[in-house]
PDB file of C-alpha atoms in Angstrom:
ATOM      1  CA  MET A   1      51.638 -37.448  50.261  1.00 78.00           C
ATOM      2  CA  LEU A   2      48.649 -35.282  49.458  1.00 84.00           C
ATOM      3  CA  PRO A   3      45.996 -38.002  48.767  1.00 86.00           C
ATOM      4  CA  LEU A   4      47.212 -39.653  52.258  1.00 88.00           C
ATOM      5  CA  LEU A   5      46.634 -36.257  53.947  1.00 86.00           C
ATOM      6  CA  LEU A   6      43.201 -35.884  52.148  1.00 89.00           C
ATOM      7  CA  LEU A   7      42.137 -39.343  53.385  1.00 90.00           C
ATOM      8  CA  VAL A   8      43.427 -38.623  56.975  1.00 89.00           C
ATOM      9  CA  HIS A   9      41.590 -35.394  57.204  1.00 89.00           C
ATOM     10  CA  LEU A  10      38.247 -36.973  55.875  1.00 91.00           C
ATOM     11  CA  GLN A  11      38.747 -39.962  58.433  1.00 89.00           C
ATOM     12  CA  ILE A  12      39.146 -37.118  61.291  1.00 88.00           C
ATOM     13  CA  LEU A  13      35.972 -35.310  60.060  1.00 88.00           C
ATOM     14  CA  GLN A  14      34.132 -38.800  60.054  1.00 88.00           C
ATOM     15  CA  TYR A  15      33.265 -38.656  56.414  1.00 90.00           C
ATOM     16  CA  THR A  16      30.996 -41.799  55.930  1.00 88.00           C
ATOM     17  CA  LYS A  17      32.359 -42.804  52.643  1.00 89.00           C
ATOM     18  CA  VAL A  18      35.991 -42.771  53.497  1.00 87.00           C
ATOM     19  CA  ASN A  19      36.106 -46.261  54.300  1.00 87.00           C
ATOM     20  CA  GLU A  20      34.737 -47.549  50.890  1.00 89.00           C
ATOM     21  CA  PRO A  21      37.049 -49.393  48.793  1.00 88.00           C
ATOM     22  CA  GLN A  22      37.587 -46.806  46.015  1.00 88.00           C
ATOM     23  CA  TYR A  23      38.884 -44.318  48.660  1.00 90.00           C
ATOM     24  CA  ASP A  24      42.533 -44.964  48.388  1.00 90.00           C
ATOM     25  CA  LEU A  25      45.756 -43.182  47.388  1.00 89.00           C
ATOM     26  CA  ASP A  26      44.565 -43.402  43.808  1.00 90.00           C
ATOM     27  CA  LEU A  27      41.214 -41.890  44.521  1.00 90.00           C
ATOM     28  CA  PHE A  28      42.047 -39.024  41.971  1.00 90.00           C
ATOM     29  CA  ALA A  29      44.651 -40.705  40.001  1.00 90.00           C
ATOM     30  CA  SER A  30      44.586 -39.791  36.259  1.00 89.00           C
ATOM     31  CA  ASN A  31      44.071 -43.442  35.154  1.00 90.00           C
ATOM     32  CA  ARG A  32      40.907 -43.734  37.054  1.00 90.00           C
ATOM     33  CA  GLY A  33      37.844 -42.653  34.945  1.00 92.00           C
ATOM     34  CA  LEU A  34      36.894 -39.109  34.883  1.00 92.00           C
ATOM     35  CA  THR A  35      33.189 -39.713  35.820  1.00 91.00           C
ATOM     36  CA  GLU A  36      34.281 -41.589  38.945  1.00 92.00           C
ATOM     37  CA  ARG A  37      36.839 -38.770  39.916  1.00 92.00           C
ATOM     38  CA  THR A  38      34.216 -36.012  39.345  1.00 92.00           C
ATOM     39  CA  LYS A  39      31.674 -37.866  41.348  1.00 93.00           C
ATOM     40  CA  SER A  40      34.152 -38.324  44.271  1.00 92.00           C
ATOM     41  CA  MET A  41      35.192 -34.638  44.117  1.00 92.00           C
ATOM     42  CA  GLU A  42      31.472 -33.624  44.246  1.00 92.00           C
ATOM     43  CA  ASP A  43      30.602 -35.797  47.240  1.00 94.00           C
ATOM     44  CA  ILE A  44      33.812 -34.614  49.213  1.00 93.00           C
ATOM     45  CA  CYS A  45      33.485 -30.983  48.285  1.00 93.00           C
ATOM     46  CA  TYR A  46      29.928 -30.948  49.201  1.00 93.00           C
ATOM     47  CA  PHE A  47      30.773 -32.798  52.669  1.00 93.00           C
ATOM     48  CA  LEU A  48      33.439 -30.102  53.248  1.00 93.00           C
ATOM     49  CA  VAL A  49      31.177 -27.148  52.558  1.00 93.00           C
ATOM     50  CA  GLU A  50      28.578 -28.692  54.824  1.00 92.00           C
ATOM     51  CA  CYS A  51      30.979 -28.867  57.523  1.00 89.00           C
ATOM     52  CA  ALA A  52      32.136 -25.432  57.069  1.00 88.00           C
ATOM     53  CA  GLU A  53      28.756 -23.726  56.518  1.00 88.00           C
ATOM     54  CA  GLY A  54      26.084 -26.301  57.820  1.00 89.00           C
ATOM     55  CA  LYS A  55      23.475 -27.953  55.877  1.00 90.00           C
ATOM     56  CA  ASN A  56      21.319 -24.949  54.898  1.00 92.00           C
ATOM     57  CA  GLY A  57      24.536 -23.144  53.893  1.00 91.00           C
ATOM     58  CA  ALA A  58      25.744 -25.942  51.705  1.00 90.00           C
ATOM     59  CA  ARG A  59      22.413 -26.189  49.937  1.00 92.00           C
ATOM     60  CA  LYS A  60      22.412 -22.622  49.066  1.00 91.00           C
ATOM     61  CA  ILE A  61      26.070 -22.576  47.816  1.00 91.00           C
ATOM     62  CA  LEU A  62      25.810 -25.872  45.889  1.00 91.00           C
ATOM     63  CA  GLY A  63      22.190 -26.256  45.167  1.00 88.00           C
ATOM     64  CA  THR A  64      22.568 -28.562  42.183  1.00 90.00           C
ATOM     65  CA  TYR A  65      23.955 -31.365  44.372  1.00 91.00           C
ATOM     66  CA  PRO A  66      23.617 -34.275  43.920  1.00 87.00           C
ATOM     67  CA  CYS A  67      24.566 -33.822  40.196  1.00 89.00           C
ATOM     68  CA  LEU A  68      22.197 -35.884  38.111  1.00 90.00           C
ATOM     69  CA  LYS A  69      23.179 -34.427  34.708  1.00 90.00           C
ATOM     70  CA  PRO A  70      26.224 -32.797  33.104  1.00 90.00           C
ATOM     71  CA  SER A  71      24.589 -29.378  33.348  1.00 92.00           C
ATOM     72  CA  ASP A  72      24.229 -29.784  37.279  1.00 91.00           C
ATOM     73  CA  SER A  73      27.856 -30.676  37.352  1.00 92.00           C
ATOM     74  CA  THR A  74      28.956 -27.616  35.510  1.00 93.00           C
ATOM     75  CA  ILE A  75      26.980 -25.257  37.778  1.00 92.00           C
ATOM     76  CA  PHE A  76      28.344 -27.268  40.733  1.00 92.00           C
ATOM     77  CA  ARG A  77      31.957 -26.680  39.818  1.00 92.00           C
ATOM     78  CA  THR A  78      31.415 -23.043  38.936  1.00 92.00           C
ATOM     79  CA  SER A  79      29.687 -22.285  42.278  1.00 92.00           C
ATOM     80  CA  LEU A  80      32.492 -24.282  44.049  1.00 92.00           C
ATOM     81  CA  ALA A  81      35.409 -22.511  42.426  1.00 91.00           C
ATOM     82  CA  LYS A  82      33.798 -19.078  43.437  1.00 92.00           C
ATOM     83  CA  TYR A  83      33.285 -20.207  46.975  1.00 91.00           C
ATOM     84  CA  LEU A  84      36.834 -21.665  47.334  1.00 90.00           C
ATOM     85  CA  GLU A  85      38.496 -18.484  45.787  1.00 89.00           C
ATOM     86  CA  ALA A  86      36.383 -16.230  48.190  1.00 88.00           C
ATOM     87  CA  LEU A  87      37.167 -18.658  51.219  1.00 85.00           C
ATOM     88  CA  ARG A  88      40.985 -18.448  50.374  1.00 85.00           C
ATOM     89  CA  HIS A  89      41.085 -14.533  49.732  1.00 83.00           C
ATOM     90  CA  ASP A  90      39.216 -13.946  53.052  1.00 81.00           C
ATOM     91  CA  SER A  91      41.441 -16.277  55.114  1.00 77.00           C
ATOM     92  CA  LEU A  92      44.709 -14.694  53.733  1.00 75.00           C
ATOM     93  CA  ARG A  93      43.410 -11.089  53.986  1.00 73.00           C
ATOM     94  CA  THR A  94      41.768 -11.135  57.663  1.00 60.00           C
ATOM     95  CA  SER A  95      44.615 -13.286  59.180  1.00 52.00           C
ATOM     96  CA  ALA A  96      47.317 -11.532  61.135  1.00 45.00           C
ATOM     97  CA  PRO A  97      51.018 -11.994  59.706  1.00 51.00           C
ATOM     98  CA  GLN A  98      51.898 -14.431  62.260  1.00 50.00           C
ATOM     99  CA  GLN A  99      48.553 -16.431  61.814  1.00 61.00           C
ATOM    100  CA  ILE A 100      48.533 -16.583  58.057  1.00 59.00           C
ATOM    101  CA  PRO A 101      46.989 -20.054  57.005  1.00 71.00           C
ATOM    102  CA  TYR A 102      49.865 -21.349  55.234  1.00 71.00           C
ATOM    103  CA  TRP A 103      47.658 -24.240  53.634  1.00 76.00           C
ATOM    104  CA  TRP A 104      46.120 -21.463  51.316  1.00 77.00           C
ATOM    105  CA  LYS A 105      49.249 -19.480  50.192  1.00 78.00           C
ATOM    106  CA  ASP A 106      50.480 -21.674  47.256  1.00 79.00           C
ATOM    107  CA  VAL A 107      47.027 -22.827  46.254  1.00 84.00           C
ATOM    108  CA  MET A 108      45.384 -21.529  42.886  1.00 85.00           C
ATOM    109  CA  VAL A 109      41.586 -22.030  42.568  1.00 86.00           C
ATOM    110  CA  ARG A 110      40.559 -22.732  38.940  1.00 88.00           C
ATOM    111  CA  ARG A 111      37.437 -24.213  37.524  1.00 87.00           C
ATOM    112  CA  SER A 112      39.585 -25.981  35.001  1.00 90.00           C
ATOM    113  CA  LEU A 113      41.427 -27.941  37.820  1.00 91.00           C
ATOM    114  CA  LEU A 114      37.935 -28.844  39.293  1.00 89.00           C
ATOM    115  CA  GLU A 115      36.921 -30.125  35.803  1.00 89.00           C
ATOM    116  CA  GLU A 116      40.048 -32.400  35.489  1.00 90.00           C
ATOM    117  CA  CYS A 117      39.877 -33.742  39.164  1.00 91.00           C
ATOM    118  CA  ALA A 118      43.589 -34.962  39.017  1.00 90.00           C
ATOM    119  CA  GLY A 119      47.056 -33.657  39.378  1.00 90.00           C
ATOM    120  CA  GLU A 120      48.971 -31.870  42.234  1.00 90.00           C
ATOM    121  CA  LYS A 121      47.495 -28.532  41.870  1.00 91.00           C
ATOM    122  CA  PHE A 122      43.814 -30.010  42.280  1.00 91.00           C
ATOM    123  CA  MET A 123      44.912 -32.082  45.102  1.00 90.00           C
ATOM    124  CA  ARG A 124      46.362 -28.831  46.876  1.00 90.00           C
ATOM    125  CA  ILE A 125      42.975 -27.420  46.506  1.00 90.00           C
ATOM    126  CA  LEU A 126      41.377 -30.400  48.470  1.00 91.00           C
ATOM    127  CA  VAL A 127      43.934 -30.575  51.082  1.00 90.00           C
ATOM    128  CA  ALA A 128      43.844 -26.792  51.597  1.00 89.00           C
ATOM    129  CA  PHE A 129      40.054 -26.798  52.095  1.00 89.00           C
ATOM    130  CA  SER A 130      39.808 -29.986  54.344  1.00 90.00           C
ATOM    131  CA  THR A 131      42.637 -28.303  56.494  1.00 89.00           C
ATOM    132  CA  HIS A 132      40.656 -25.127  56.796  1.00 88.00           C
ATOM    133  CA  VAL A 133      37.543 -27.106  57.723  1.00 89.00           C
ATOM    134  CA  LEU A 134      39.726 -29.053  60.332  1.00 87.00           C
ATOM    135  CA  PHE A 135      40.969 -25.847  61.872  1.00 84.00           C
ATOM    136  CA  GLU A 136      37.439 -24.351  62.064  1.00 82.00           C
ATOM    137  CA  LYS A 137      36.048 -27.506  63.700  1.00 81.00           C
ATOM    138  CA  SER A 138      38.816 -27.580  66.327  1.00 78.00           C
ATOM    139  CA  LYS A 139      38.555 -23.907  67.171  1.00 72.00           C
ATOM    140  CA  ASP A 140      36.451 -24.571  70.277  1.00 58.00           C
ATOM    141  CA  CYS A 141      38.817 -27.194  71.471  1.00 58.00           C
ATOM    142  CA  THR A 142      41.966 -25.090  71.178  1.00 56.00           C
ATOM    143  CA  GLU A 143      40.335 -21.831  72.611  1.00 56.00           C
ATOM    144  CA  ASN A 144      38.592 -23.373  75.418  1.00 57.00           C
ATOM    145  CA  PRO A 145      40.269 -26.868  76.166  1.00 56.00           C
ATOM    146  CA  THR A 146      38.208 -27.341  79.316  1.00 56.00           C
ATOM    147  CA  PRO A 147      34.748 -26.072  78.783  1.00 62.00           C
ATOM    148  CA  ALA A 148      32.450 -25.504  81.663  1.00 66.00           C
ATOM    149  CA  ALA A 149      30.354 -28.459  80.903  1.00 67.00           C
ATOM    150  CA  TYR A 150      33.469 -30.685  81.085  1.00 67.00           C
ATOM    151  CA  ALA A 151      34.598 -29.176  84.249  1.00 70.00           C
ATOM    152  CA  GLU A 152      31.227 -29.512  85.770  1.00 74.00           C
ATOM    153  CA  ALA A 153      31.031 -33.018  84.933  1.00 75.00           C
ATOM    154  CA  LEU A 154      34.434 -33.805  86.313  1.00 74.00           C
ATOM    155  CA  SER A 155      33.486 -32.292  89.562  1.00 78.00           C
ATOM    156  CA  LEU A 156      30.441 -34.360  89.647  1.00 79.00           C
ATOM    157  CA  ALA A 157      32.404 -37.532  89.018  1.00 80.00           C
ATOM    158  CA  GLN A 158      34.890 -36.818  91.697  1.00 80.00           C
ATOM    159  CA  SER A 159      32.266 -36.190  94.323  1.00 81.00           C
ATOM    160  CA  LYS A 160      30.565 -39.517  93.266  1.00 83.00           C
ATOM    161  CA  LYS A 161      33.933 -41.255  93.434  1.00 84.00           C
ATOM    162  CA  ASN A 162      34.373 -40.005  97.021  1.00 84.00           C
ATOM    163  CA  ALA A 163      31.015 -41.159  98.056  1.00 85.00           C
ATOM    164  CA  TRP A 164      31.666 -44.540  96.509  1.00 88.00           C
ATOM    165  CA  THR A 165      35.043 -44.699  98.327  1.00 88.00           C
ATOM    166  CA  GLN A 166      33.549 -44.040 101.674  1.00 90.00           C
ATOM    167  CA  ALA A 167      30.741 -46.544 101.109  1.00 90.00           C
ATOM    168  CA  ALA A 168      33.361 -49.322  99.674  1.00 91.00           C
ATOM    169  CA  THR A 169      35.514 -48.669 103.096  1.00 91.00           C
ATOM    170  CA  ARG A 170      32.432 -48.977 105.330  1.00 92.00           C
ATOM    171  CA  LEU A 171      31.490 -52.012 103.418  1.00 92.00           C
ATOM    172  CA  GLN A 172      34.970 -53.580 103.935  1.00 92.00           C
ATOM    173  CA  GLN A 173      34.722 -52.750 107.704  1.00 92.00           C
ATOM    174  CA  ILE A 174      31.288 -54.690 107.828  1.00 92.00           C
ATOM    175  CA  GLN A 175      32.868 -57.532 105.899  1.00 92.00           C
ATOM    176  CA  GLY A 176      35.876 -57.827 108.565  1.00 90.00           C
ATOM    177  CA  GLU A 177      33.346 -57.639 111.279  1.00 91.00           C
ATOM    178  CA  LEU A 178      31.166 -60.488 109.716  1.00 90.00           C
ATOM    179  CA  GLU A 179      34.442 -62.534 109.179  1.00 90.00           C
ATOM    180  CA  THR A 180      35.219 -62.196 112.899  1.00 87.00           C
ATOM    181  CA  LEU A 181      31.822 -63.174 113.946  1.00 85.00           C
ATOM    182  CA  ARG A 182      31.694 -66.048 111.619  1.00 85.00           C
ATOM    183  CA  THR A 183      35.006 -67.257 113.112  1.00 83.00           C
ATOM    184  CA  ARG A 184      33.690 -67.012 116.676  1.00 78.00           C
ATOM    185  CA  LEU A 185      30.516 -68.909 115.626  1.00 78.00           C
ATOM    186  CA  ASP A 186      32.330 -71.644 114.221  1.00 79.00           C
ATOM    187  CA  LYS A 187      34.812 -71.879 117.202  1.00 75.00           C
ATOM    188  CA  PRO A 188      32.773 -71.298 120.230  1.00 66.00           C
ATOM    189  CA  ILE A 189      34.383 -70.360 123.496  1.00 68.00           C
ATOM    190  CA  GLU A 190      34.297 -72.724 126.205  1.00 70.00           C
ATOM    191  CA  SER A 191      32.567 -71.573 129.392  1.00 71.00           C
ATOM    192  CA  LYS A 192      32.178 -73.189 132.802  1.00 72.00           C
ATOM    193  CA  TYR A 193      28.432 -72.453 132.533  1.00 70.00           C
ATOM    194  CA  SER A 194      28.108 -74.481 129.266  1.00 72.00           C
ATOM    195  CA  THR A 195      27.232 -77.655 130.974  1.00 75.00           C
ATOM    196  CA  LEU A 196      24.478 -75.980 133.336  1.00 77.00           C
ATOM    197  CA  ALA A 197      20.750 -76.270 132.564  1.00 83.00           C
ATOM    198  CA  THR A 198      18.893 -73.177 131.770  1.00 85.00           C
ATOM    199  CA  GLU A 199      16.900 -73.272 135.110  1.00 87.00           C
ATOM    200  CA  ARG A 200      20.262 -73.325 137.035  1.00 84.00           C
ATOM    201  CA  LEU A 201      21.723 -70.268 134.941  1.00 83.00           C
ATOM    202  CA  THR A 202      18.382 -68.329 135.538  1.00 88.00           C
ATOM    203  CA  ALA A 203      18.887 -69.083 139.400  1.00 87.00           C
ATOM    204  CA  LEU A 204      22.496 -67.984 139.374  1.00 86.00           C
ATOM    205  CA  ARG A 205      21.432 -64.813 137.460  1.00 84.00           C
ATOM    206  CA  ASP A 206      18.871 -63.840 140.065  1.00 85.00           C
ATOM    207  CA  ALA A 207      21.289 -64.561 142.913  1.00 86.00           C
ATOM    208  CA  LYS A 208      23.929 -62.240 141.473  1.00 83.00           C
ATOM    209  CA  LEU A 209      21.483 -59.574 140.919  1.00 77.00           C
ATOM    210  CA  ASP A 210      20.399 -59.589 144.676  1.00 81.00           C
ATOM    211  CA  ASP A 211      23.951 -59.580 145.756  1.00 78.00           C
ATOM    212  CA  ILE A 212      24.527 -56.459 143.654  1.00 72.00           C
ATOM    213  CA  ARG A 213      21.403 -54.816 144.925  1.00 72.00           C
ATOM    214  CA  ARG A 214      22.367 -55.350 148.424  1.00 73.00           C
ATOM    215  CA  GLN A 215      25.936 -54.018 148.031  1.00 68.00           C
ATOM    216  CA  TRP A 216      24.956 -51.017 145.931  1.00 68.00           C
ATOM    217  CA  ASN A 217      22.784 -49.283 148.571  1.00 67.00           C
ATOM    218  CA  ASP A 218      23.014 -45.952 150.414  1.00 67.00           C
ATOM    219  CA  ASP A 219      26.602 -44.705 151.614  1.00 71.00           C
ATOM    220  CA  GLU A 220      28.295 -48.017 150.742  1.00 70.00           C
ATOM    221  CA  ALA A 221      27.439 -47.637 147.083  1.00 71.00           C
ATOM    222  CA  LEU A 222      28.700 -43.979 147.102  1.00 70.00           C
ATOM    223  CA  ASP A 223      31.924 -45.124 148.777  1.00 74.00           C
ATOM    224  CA  PHE A 224      32.484 -47.836 146.293  1.00 73.00           C
ATOM    225  CA  LEU A 225      31.860 -45.490 143.390  1.00 72.00           C
ATOM    226  CA  LEU A 226      34.343 -42.936 144.844  1.00 74.00           C
ATOM    227  CA  ASP A 227      36.968 -45.672 145.694  1.00 77.00           C
ATOM    228  CA  ILE A 228      37.138 -46.751 141.899  1.00 77.00           C
ATOM    229  CA  ALA A 229      37.160 -43.148 140.801  1.00 73.00           C
ATOM    230  CA  GLY A 230      40.250 -42.422 143.081  1.00 73.00           C
ATOM    231  CA  LEU A 231      38.246 -39.954 145.231  1.00 72.00           C
ATOM    232  CA  GLN A 232      37.278 -39.798 148.960  1.00 68.00           C
ATOM    233  CA  ARG A 233      34.703 -37.780 150.919  1.00 64.00           C
ATOM    234  CA  THR A 234      35.424 -35.043 153.369  1.00 62.00           C
ATOM    235  CA  SER A 235      32.826 -33.454 155.681  1.00 54.00           C
ATOM    236  CA  VAL A 236      32.468 -29.460 155.565  1.00 48.00           C
ATOM    237  CA  ASN A 237      30.902 -28.362 158.911  1.00 48.00           C
ATOM    238  CA  GLY A 238      28.476 -31.165 158.758  1.00 48.00           C
ATOM    239  CA  THR A 239      26.598 -29.447 156.005  1.00 45.00           C
ATOM    240  CA  GLY A 240      27.512 -31.510 153.087  1.00 48.00           C
ATOM    241  CA  TRP A 241      30.120 -33.635 151.361  1.00 50.00           C
ATOM    242  CA  LEU A 242      33.015 -32.684 149.155  1.00 47.00           C
ATOM    243  CA  THR A 243      35.098 -35.022 147.208  1.00 47.00           C
ATOM    244  CA  ASP A 244      38.962 -34.738 147.026  1.00 49.00           C
ATOM    245  CA  SER A 245      41.289 -36.796 144.728  1.00 48.00           C
ATOM    246  CA  ILE A 246      43.387 -39.167 146.872  1.00 45.00           C
ATOM    247  CA  GLU A 247      46.346 -38.343 144.827  1.00 48.00           C
ATOM    248  CA  ASP A 248      46.014 -34.610 145.760  1.00 47.00           C
ATOM    249  CA  LYS A 249      46.430 -35.345 149.480  1.00 44.00           C
TER     250      LYS A 249
END
């Protein structure tokens, strides 16, 4: 169970080596060579320290990484043991009773465990450390689930969506109008003037225009306009005209 938890944590933290063939449930099994186990421990722990303290902090704490000789590895384990013990102590001391980080409670940090790189007690150290890093990384998300940048981006996206929806609706209306126009063009309406020549149509137009101009003149035009509006004229002392609704009479 502990090896699986460690692999899951490393996957969530996007550890680049976690997909390599050797990173399986037997990564720190005792039947695996000590040199390989030590190298995997150094790589994983340096990555976790870098996640927790940043690149500069990791270089200051574990300055001998990558360990190229046995003395480098010895210094690495000594520095790592001091760092993990201080981290565990500070986490348990500064937390409120209801917020005690349970993953550190039953963990013992010993340099000898880091030298063996195997066994349940060693795995508890790695799982507790990776859990601590995960919680630190996720603090921003849990304390502020909807940061201002996200809310601003969401508002902008919604406004863009509304504009796109309006544009799409307008385009659909235009498409419908074009379809109607296309249908009418494909099936022209028959007219009694369809067979007339252009000269004849022009003459009819001019004749109609003359008729309208003769009718739309002086009082006759005004009477016609009042009639279609439902009004009539009444004289007031011969000084002017008032219009009253026929329906009011």
